[in-house]
């Protein structure tokens, strides 16, 4: 893998991703590598905790709208496009399916697809200067990747609407109060705190811990597939609208969009 690094010590694995750019955006290539990394640990009996982290200044600013491969997807017909659009959801499902406890360490911005990826993990640690922001609706698209039921399970329906519907930015303090993150640290301390949690997990009986993790996920997300099954189809539909084109164009032109409902 070119963009993802994996380090394993005892029962703890750390997965870090770095595109070399400050935005650390989620390109199609990066998402495939993150999916591959998660699947390496899917049923590993020797790993008790997996930490996921991005760059020191930003976890990620979300999906890479300038990714040529992503632009190619938007030009495809519906039949092929709906298959290619599964890369993001598959990445989140792979991280949710890791047998071990997963801990996301967030510094700086955690935006859009990055927020979807973070809530696919079991726990989130954020530095006090970090911000979680889901701007998809402001770009003329719906929030997908199976993230809506995960947001609802963490923060409840009203706050999920504020995060993913009204695109409210959640500071680390707000995210902690809402239950969107579990710990807040000083700047630069998210990874160290995540490691502290992982070390505590590594001292526990690994099979019992994994059983409890999956029992909780089933209880919290029993209806997740029923409520998120259509979000990819909705996203594919939204890509065909004028509001989607206007939202993306306005983003690149750094201006307010003029949405029409088309």
Short mmCIF file of C-alpha atoms in Angstrom, two decimals, residues 40-179:
data_model
loop_
_atom_site.label_atom_id
_atom_site.label_comp_id
_atom_site.label_asym_id
_atom_site.label_seq_id
_atom_site.Cartn_x
_atom_site.Cartn_y
_atom_site.Cartn_z
CA UNK A 40 -6.33 -7.63 7.28
CA UNK A 41 -7.64 -7.49 10.86
CA UNK A 42 -11.21 -8.60 10.20
CA UNK A 43 -10.84 -11.88 12.06
CA UNK A 44 -7.31 -11.73 13.43
CA UNK A 45 -7.33 -13.57 16.78
CA UNK A 46 -4.01 -12.01 17.81
CA UNK A 47 -5.15 -8.36 17.66
CA UNK A 48 -7.25 -6.82 20.44
CA UNK A 49 -7.30 -3.16 19.30
CA UNK A 50 -6.77 -1.29 16.03
CA UNK A 51 -6.08 2.45 16.01
CA UNK A 52 -6.94 4.49 12.90
CA UNK A 53 -5.35 7.92 12.43
CA UNK A 54 -4.63 10.47 9.70
CA UNK A 55 -2.16 13.33 9.42
CA UNK A 56 -1.07 15.33 12.52
CA UNK A 57 -2.81 18.50 11.29
CA UNK A 58 -5.96 16.93 9.81
CA UNK A 59 -7.62 13.55 10.01
CA UNK A 60 -9.11 14.17 6.56
CA UNK A 61 -11.07 16.85 4.75
CA UNK A 62 -13.28 14.17 3.24
CA UNK A 63 -13.74 12.72 -0.23
CA UNK A 64 -11.34 14.05 -2.85
CA UNK A 65 -13.62 15.91 -5.30
CA UNK A 66 -10.62 16.52 -7.57
CA UNK A 67 -9.70 12.85 -7.80
CA UNK A 68 -9.65 12.02 -11.56
CA UNK A 69 -10.87 8.52 -10.79
CA UNK A 70 -13.81 9.96 -8.87
CA UNK A 71 -14.63 12.33 -11.75
CA UNK A 72 -14.64 9.34 -14.09
CA UNK A 73 -17.23 7.63 -11.88
CA UNK A 74 -19.57 10.62 -12.24
CA UNK A 75 -19.47 10.24 -16.03
CA UNK A 76 -20.58 6.61 -16.01
CA UNK A 77 -24.08 5.35 -16.63
CA UNK A 78 -26.19 4.40 -13.63
CA UNK A 79 -25.61 0.65 -13.85
CA UNK A 80 -21.82 0.93 -13.59
CA UNK A 81 -21.79 4.05 -11.42
CA UNK A 82 -23.84 2.47 -8.60
CA UNK A 83 -21.28 -0.36 -8.48
CA UNK A 84 -18.28 1.98 -8.41
CA UNK A 85 -19.93 4.14 -5.73
CA UNK A 86 -19.70 1.22 -3.30
CA UNK A 87 -16.05 1.97 -2.51
CA UNK A 88 -16.88 4.39 0.34
CA UNK A 89 -19.59 2.24 1.94
CA UNK A 90 -17.37 -0.84 1.62
CA UNK A 91 -14.56 0.98 3.45
CA UNK A 92 -16.85 1.90 6.35
CA UNK A 93 -18.34 -1.60 6.49
CA UNK A 94 -14.84 -3.09 6.57
CA UNK A 95 -13.88 -0.95 9.57
CA UNK A 96 -17.15 -1.67 11.35
CA UNK A 97 -16.56 -5.38 10.74
CA UNK A 98 -13.10 -5.52 12.35
CA UNK A 99 -13.25 -8.10 15.13
CA UNK A 100 -11.01 -6.10 17.47
CA UNK A 101 -11.87 -2.82 19.21
CA UNK A 102 -11.30 0.06 16.78
CA UNK A 103 -10.26 3.52 17.99
CA UNK A 104 -10.18 6.55 15.70
CA UNK A 105 -7.66 9.28 16.65
CA UNK A 106 -8.68 12.66 15.23
CA UNK A 107 -6.58 15.81 14.91
CA UNK A 108 -7.79 18.90 13.06
CA UNK A 109 -10.63 18.56 10.59
CA UNK A 110 -12.69 15.40 10.22
CA UNK A 111 -14.99 16.15 7.29
CA UNK A 112 -17.68 14.34 5.30
CA UNK A 113 -16.47 10.88 4.40
CA UNK A 114 -13.92 11.18 7.20
CA UNK A 115 -16.77 11.59 9.68
CA UNK A 116 -18.50 8.57 8.13
CA UNK A 117 -15.30 6.57 8.55
CA UNK A 118 -14.82 7.72 12.15
CA UNK A 119 -18.30 6.62 13.25
CA UNK A 120 -17.71 3.20 11.70
CA UNK A 121 -15.08 2.73 14.42
CA UNK A 122 -15.96 1.78 18.00
CA UNK A 123 -14.45 4.79 19.79
CA UNK A 124 -13.25 8.24 18.80
CA UNK A 125 -10.56 10.37 20.44
CA UNK A 126 -10.28 14.00 19.30
CA UNK A 127 -7.89 16.78 20.18
CA UNK A 128 -9.48 19.95 21.54
CA UNK A 129 -8.71 21.83 18.30
CA UNK A 130 -10.47 19.29 16.08
CA UNK A 131 -13.80 19.81 14.29
CA UNK A 132 -16.25 17.30 12.86
CA UNK A 133 -18.14 18.65 9.86
CA UNK A 134 -20.55 16.91 7.46
CA UNK A 135 -21.08 19.32 4.53
CA UNK A 136 -22.68 16.94 2.01
CA UNK A 137 -26.08 18.70 1.95
CA UNK A 138 -24.28 22.01 1.40
CA UNK A 139 -22.71 20.41 -1.68
CA UNK A 140 -26.09 19.32 -3.07
CA UNK A 141 -25.87 15.67 -2.06
CA UNK A 142 -27.17 13.39 0.69
CA UNK A 143 -24.97 11.91 3.40
CA UNK A 144 -24.40 8.26 2.56
CA UNK A 145 -21.90 5.44 3.25
CA UNK A 146 -24.29 3.98 5.83
CA UNK A 147 -23.41 6.78 8.23
CA UNK A 148 -26.87 8.05 9.18
CA UNK A 149 -27.87 5.12 11.46
CA UNK A 150 -24.40 5.25 13.03
CA UNK A 151 -24.82 8.97 13.79
CA UNK A 152 -28.30 8.33 15.21
CA UNK A 153 -27.01 5.52 17.44
CA UNK A 154 -24.35 7.85 18.86
CA UNK A 155 -26.12 11.20 19.23
CA UNK A 156 -29.86 10.60 18.70
CA UNK A 157 -32.11 11.69 15.83
CA UNK A 158 -32.29 15.45 16.44
CA UNK A 159 -28.54 15.92 16.75
CA UNK A 160 -27.97 13.63 13.76
CA UNK A 161 -30.19 15.98 11.75
CA UNK A 162 -28.15 18.95 12.94
CA UNK A 163 -24.88 17.25 12.00
CA UNK A 164 -25.83 15.66 8.66
CA UNK A 165 -28.86 17.72 7.66
CA UNK A 166 -28.08 21.26 8.77
CA UNK A 167 -24.31 20.74 8.39
CA UNK A 168 -23.50 22.18 11.83
CA UNK A 169 -19.81 22.03 12.65
CA UNK A 170 -19.17 20.15 15.91
CA UNK A 171 -16.20 21.34 17.94
CA UNK A 172 -14.40 18.76 20.06
CA UNK A 173 -16.21 20.10 23.13
CA UNK A 174 -19.62 19.79 21.46
CA UNK A 175 -18.79 16.38 20.00
CA UNK A 176 -17.84 15.13 23.47
CA UNK A 177 -21.02 16.50 25.05
CA UNK A 178 -23.15 14.90 22.32
CA UNK A 179 -21.40 11.52 22.46
#
